[in-house]
Phi, psi and omega in degrees: 000126178245124175276115179278320176193154173216130179227147173293141182204115179051041178084350177250204182228126172261117182240155173233135190222159176224144179207164176276126183256128173289317183299318185259005171063032181173188182290142175229152180241150174208159174250145179221123172258122176257118180288167182300333180294343183292345176284346181253330185198157174296137184255148174300157188245135172241119181269132173242122180256123185273173187260191182306137179076354187274167176232186176294344181276336194299296181291327180303318183272323191264334190282334180072036185271344190293324184300308180288326177301323178294320179293321184278338185083037180257130169276137181249128178243126178237097177285162169293165185269355180186168167294163182233161176053045182284333183077004180284139173298131179086000182280342178230163178095351178229109188294346181267359185206148174089219182296127188090001183213057184281346176058014173052045177231168172258106183295149179244350185258144176289147353275358190298329184298338182285334186232327187270081181231060187287331177296312179298322181295310184286321186276334188236301189291309185293320175302319179295320178296315180297315182298328183280334191239352182225158180280069179231152179250093184286352174283346175246094189224145168236165182216136174211174183184180186233129173060244174303324177288331172294319172303314180298318181296314181297315184289323177293317180295321180285329178283330180233067189294342178267354184271333182239135181271346178205155178215143175206171182201151170253122174045054185283154167279102190267339183226064186301333179292345186242007180230157187302318180304309183291317181300319179296312183286316185295320180300324182277320181282323192243353181100174188278346183278111181300341178295335179281353184268343191297332180289353179237024180238116186298324180295323177286319183295319184292336176284341179264325186206112178280164178265135183281063181171175180274130175272130178253127176229132171249133181225127175280136181279348176261015179290122183290346179262003191301307190279332183265320190251330190261306172049060182299336180298333179292321178287324177301316179293317181296319179294319179298318180290328183270348184079024179275129176290126184219134168246109179249110183256125178255133188239109179300139174087346182269144183254207186264004192273176176285349169296320175296312182297314183295335179292324187245007184300324182294326176299321181288318178300319180290325175303316180285319181301319179298316180293333181269003175078024180264000000 
């Protein structure tokens, strides 16, 4: 574990770290906010998964979550969105695929399968590392994210419904198998057979396994990606058919940016805090 930086923030510590990852076959970075309560006891963990082109710094700096997290006693974990410096042809130069666009899946196709294993990293390796080295209680966890990270949060929560006590998302990609972003990435990471994609599609997953709690989604109606890439109505329909409790809030005038996220971030923190018993 390498400490890149640590700063005091709202009585706690905002840190940035790097370590060698077995799942991703190389160095990975993450951000961790420890609230002031962590000096007295291990704190519950809230995972935030960022979107396309983002890093572990994006939400950490832009979302403004630390102030309320400090009041609630929530530890915040922001992983990077993919491995870096892979050297794979095609891994850079396209913001919709490769480095910065790991889609929180475990790739099965060469060469991506050797490094792009973000589901295993987020769900298994990084929680174990955090529990061993920081005062956090990873058995009490919630997960949320934005756009591609909203897709990651929904699919991880639905794939591991006993691992997370709450889930929410900002402007998530809910049906990647049916929109250009997902089709482009899934074909390269997982192969051409769409049947192999269903385990990473929230609309397909919720029909197989509901989440034992209410899913909260916020979507801006001025989001330029709304009709082509995000399509929240598809998840709304899938949840209705599956009997999944869902609160989908649509906000006129709000776009896809972190101005939107920072406006409603406190609602999400409280959603998770309630489920975590804070």
